[in-house]
Tab-separated table of C-alpha atoms and ligand atoms in Angstrom:
chain	number	residue	atom	x	y	z
Y	1	MET	CA	-18.464	1.436	-30.723
Y	2	GLU	CA	-18.522	-0.087	-27.300
Y	3	GLU	CA	-18.059	1.603	-23.999
Y	4	ILE	CA	-16.508	0.056	-20.970
Y	5	ASN	CA	-17.410	1.646	-17.691
Y	6	ILE	CA	-14.859	0.790	-15.027
Y	7	ARG	CA	-15.854	1.119	-11.414
Y	8	THR	CA	-13.888	0.794	-8.235
Y	9	LEU	CA	-15.486	0.037	-4.906
Y	10	VAL	CA	-13.742	1.875	-2.083
Y	11	ARG	CA	-14.872	1.220	1.482
Y	12	LEU	CA	-14.372	4.005	4.017
Y	13	TYR	CA	-13.999	3.243	7.706
Y	14	PRO	CA	-14.452	6.202	10.071
Y	15	ASN	CA	-11.657	5.154	12.430
Y	16	LEU	CA	-9.258	2.339	13.286
Y	17	MET	CA	-11.634	0.810	15.839
Y	18	GLU	CA	-13.987	-0.166	13.006
Y	19	LEU	CA	-11.301	-2.367	11.460
Y	20	PRO	CA	-10.623	-6.021	12.281
Y	21	LYS	CA	-7.878	-6.533	14.872
Y	22	ASP	CA	-5.343	-7.945	12.387
Y	23	ILE	CA	-5.688	-4.826	10.204
Y	24	ARG	CA	-5.370	-2.515	13.203
Y	25	GLU	CA	-2.121	-4.317	13.973
Y	26	LEU	CA	-0.972	-3.736	10.398
Y	27	PHE	CA	-1.638	-0.003	10.802
Y	28	GLU	CA	0.376	0.037	14.033
Y	29	ALA	CA	3.270	-1.589	12.178
Y	30	ALA	CA	2.866	0.831	9.252
Y	31	ALA	CA	2.977	3.834	11.601
Y	32	GLU	CA	6.145	2.476	13.234
Y	33	ALA	CA	7.675	1.980	9.793
Y	34	ARG	CA	6.618	5.490	8.769
Y	35	ALA	CA	8.670	6.922	11.619
Y	36	LYS	CA	11.725	5.299	9.990
Y	37	ALA	CA	11.126	6.960	6.617
Y	38	TYR	CA	14.062	8.787	5.101
Y	39	ALA	CA	12.322	11.728	3.463
Y	40	PRO	CA	14.500	14.835	3.910
Y	41	TYR	CA	13.534	16.240	0.488
Y	42	SER	CA	9.755	15.916	0.530
Y	43	ASN	CA	9.114	15.842	4.292
Y	44	PHE	CA	6.428	13.318	3.316
Y	45	GLN	CA	6.818	10.134	5.323
Y	46	VAL	CA	5.124	6.934	4.229
Y	47	GLY	CA	4.887	3.626	6.058
Y	48	ALA	CA	3.604	0.367	4.619
Y	49	ALA	CA	2.994	-2.961	6.330
Y	50	LEU	CA	1.930	-6.203	4.734
Y	51	ARG	CA	0.961	-9.503	6.278
Y	52	LEU	CA	2.149	-12.803	4.907
Y	53	ALA	CA	0.077	-16.000	5.024
Y	54	SER	CA	2.219	-17.158	7.975
Y	55	GLY	CA	1.034	-14.113	9.931
Y	56	LYS	CA	4.414	-12.413	9.725
Y	57	ILE	CA	4.358	-8.658	9.153
Y	58	ILE	CA	6.812	-7.025	6.720
Y	59	THR	CA	7.216	-3.250	6.710
Y	60	GLY	CA	8.790	-0.583	4.550
Y	61	SER	CA	9.166	3.179	4.451
Y	62	ASN	CA	10.041	5.600	1.698
Y	63	GLN	CA	13.760	6.058	1.147
Y	64	GLU	CA	14.648	9.222	-0.722
Y	65	ASN	CA	17.795	10.157	-2.569
Y	66	ALA	CA	19.496	13.396	-3.599
Y	67	SER	CA	19.064	12.059	-7.127
Y	68	PHE	CA	15.284	12.037	-6.747
Y	69	PRO	CA	14.313	9.118	-9.052
Y	70	SER	CA	16.761	6.864	-7.228
Y	71	GLY	CA	14.569	6.872	-4.112
Y	72	LEU	CA	11.881	4.281	-3.472
Y	73	CYS	CA	8.328	4.396	-2.127
Y	74	ALA	CA	7.353	2.645	1.094
Y	75	GLU	CA	5.022	0.170	-0.626
Y	76	ARG	CA	7.689	-1.092	-3.008
Y	77	THR	CA	10.309	-1.224	-0.255
Y	78	ALA	CA	7.969	-3.549	1.665
Y	79	VAL	CA	6.721	-5.689	-1.211
Y	80	PHE	CA	10.176	-6.181	-2.753
Y	81	TYR	CA	11.550	-7.221	0.631
Y	82	ALA	CA	8.697	-9.725	1.002
Y	83	GLY	CA	9.292	-11.000	-2.524
Y	84	ALA	CA	13.019	-11.322	-1.917
Y	85	GLN	CA	12.865	-12.952	1.517
Y	86	TYR	CA	9.611	-14.960	1.364
Y	87	PRO	CA	9.094	-15.704	-2.340
Y	88	THR	CA	6.645	-18.558	-1.763
Y	89	GLU	CA	4.417	-16.888	0.829
Y	90	ASN	CA	1.221	-15.163	-0.174
Y	91	ILE	CA	0.591	-11.576	0.868
Y	92	ILE	CA	-2.835	-11.364	2.492
Y	93	ALA	CA	-3.240	-7.618	3.181
Y	94	MET	CA	-1.394	-4.305	3.148
Y	95	ALA	CA	-1.828	-1.109	5.185
Y	96	ILE	CA	-0.345	2.269	4.260
Y	97	THR	CA	-0.173	5.484	6.268
Y	98	VAL	CA	1.470	8.837	5.573
Y	99	LYS	CA	2.573	11.848	7.584
Y	100	SER	CA	3.682	15.188	6.226
Y	101	LEU	CA	5.963	17.396	8.270
Y	102	ASN	CA	4.440	20.396	6.440
Y	103	GLN	CA	0.714	19.850	7.017
Y	104	THR	CA	-1.784	17.532	8.632
Y	105	VAL	CA	-2.910	14.786	6.262
Y	106	ASP	CA	-6.388	13.654	7.288
Y	107	THR	CA	-7.585	12.099	4.012
Y	108	PRO	CA	-6.683	8.626	2.697
Y	109	ILE	CA	-3.607	8.668	0.427
Y	110	SER	CA	-3.546	5.908	-2.167
Y	111	PRO	CA	-0.382	4.296	-3.575
Y	112	CYS	CA	1.250	5.942	-6.599
Y	113	GLY	CA	0.970	4.421	-10.073
Y	114	ALA	CA	4.362	2.722	-9.998
Y	115	CYS	CA	3.534	1.085	-6.663
Y	116	ARG	CA	0.172	-0.097	-7.998
Y	117	GLN	CA	1.924	-1.757	-10.931
Y	118	SER	CA	4.502	-3.373	-8.637
Y	119	LEU	CA	1.893	-4.582	-6.151
Y	120	LEU	CA	-0.250	-5.966	-8.962
Y	121	GLU	CA	2.624	-8.188	-10.052
Y	122	TYR	CA	2.526	-10.020	-6.726
Y	123	GLU	CA	-1.260	-10.250	-6.749
Y	124	VAL	CA	-1.135	-11.898	-10.188
Y	125	LYS	CA	1.806	-14.098	-9.188
Y	126	GLN	CA	0.056	-15.473	-6.112
Y	127	GLY	CA	-3.404	-15.716	-7.685
Y	128	GLN	CA	-4.971	-14.239	-4.562
Y	129	ASN	CA	-6.281	-10.716	-4.113
Y	130	ILE	CA	-4.434	-8.377	-1.791
Y	131	PRO	CA	-6.797	-6.035	0.073
Y	132	ILE	CA	-5.182	-2.599	0.459
Y	133	TYR	CA	-6.025	-0.275	3.359
Y	134	PHE	CA	-4.768	3.315	3.261
Y	135	ARG	CA	-5.148	6.452	5.302
Y	136	GLY	CA	-3.462	9.765	5.983
Y	137	GLU	CA	-1.966	10.379	9.388
Y	138	THR	CA	-5.448	10.581	10.904
Y	139	GLY	CA	-9.015	10.407	9.624
Y	140	LYS	CA	-10.900	7.875	7.569
Y	141	ILE	CA	-9.373	4.651	6.337
Y	142	ALA	CA	-10.026	3.593	2.734
Y	143	GLN	CA	-10.046	-0.032	1.628
Y	144	VAL	CA	-10.093	-1.725	-1.754
Y	145	SER	CA	-10.422	-5.491	-1.942
Y	146	ALA	CA	-7.604	-5.969	-4.458
Y	147	VAL	CA	-4.725	-4.153	-6.146
Y	148	GLN	CA	-6.517	-4.588	-9.476
Y	149	GLU	CA	-9.269	-2.315	-8.115
Y	150	LEU	CA	-6.674	0.463	-7.990
Y	151	LEU	CA	-5.234	-0.385	-11.392
Y	152	PRO	CA	-7.978	-1.377	-13.814
Y	153	PHE	CA	-6.997	-2.137	-17.412
Y	154	ALA	CA	-3.536	-2.948	-16.154
Y	155	PHE	CA	-0.565	-4.081	-18.139
Y	156	SER	CA	0.287	-7.626	-17.161
Y	157	GLY	CA	2.925	-10.109	-18.182
Y	158	LYS	CA	0.443	-12.500	-19.785
Y	159	LEU	CA	1.721	-11.849	-23.327
Y	160	LEU	CA	5.388	-11.727	-22.442
T	201	THU	N1	5.726	7.969	-1.739
T	201	THU	C1	5.541	6.702	-1.243
T	201	THU	O1	6.327	6.217	-0.414
T	201	THU	N2	4.480	5.998	-1.683
T	201	THU	C2	3.575	6.453	-2.615
T	201	THU	O2	2.717	5.695	-3.051
T	201	THU	C3	3.645	7.837	-3.074
T	201	THU	C4	4.851	8.588	-2.704
T	201	THU	C5	6.899	8.722	-1.287
T	201	THU	C6	7.916	8.945	-2.369
T	201	THU	C7	8.599	10.201	-1.878
T	201	THU	O3	9.612	9.807	-0.960
T	201	THU	C8	7.518	10.942	-1.110
T	201	THU	O4	6.499	9.994	-0.854
T	201	THU	C9	6.934	12.115	-1.878
T	201	THU	O5	6.547	11.762	-3.145
């Protein structure tokens, strides 16, 4: 019997001022996107912003639906748009922020499992890690250096 111990390194920044300028900009874009969320059912608004190699910023917000599973998370809205519009450009970083209309969220909120799987696809496709930064509405910012850090032992298309 063998054991595999999987570890994830998460870096915590106390506030936005501790981040590099380009990541602070991404958080500004993510907060603007968050304000455009359509989340009448959960009251949980999510904004995501990613930067392409060209420097261009692409954003997305969660878009809910009366038929709940038909809605889409902010991260996938953003990454699918990037994949559809700029299929040859690498994604170099992503920032995610949330706001609940029911309570103050002051802890980092990480992407859901489906978003991790979707984001991983683009990381594998481009052969370059995508650092992910995530926070609540306020408080500390968490960072992982790659999507695969959030989704160890992932299913990939290698055998397909
Ligand atoms: N949501 C996201 O946009 N991203 C995530 O990673 C988790 C959840 C959205 C989906 C739904 O509109 C609301 O947050 C509550 O689940």
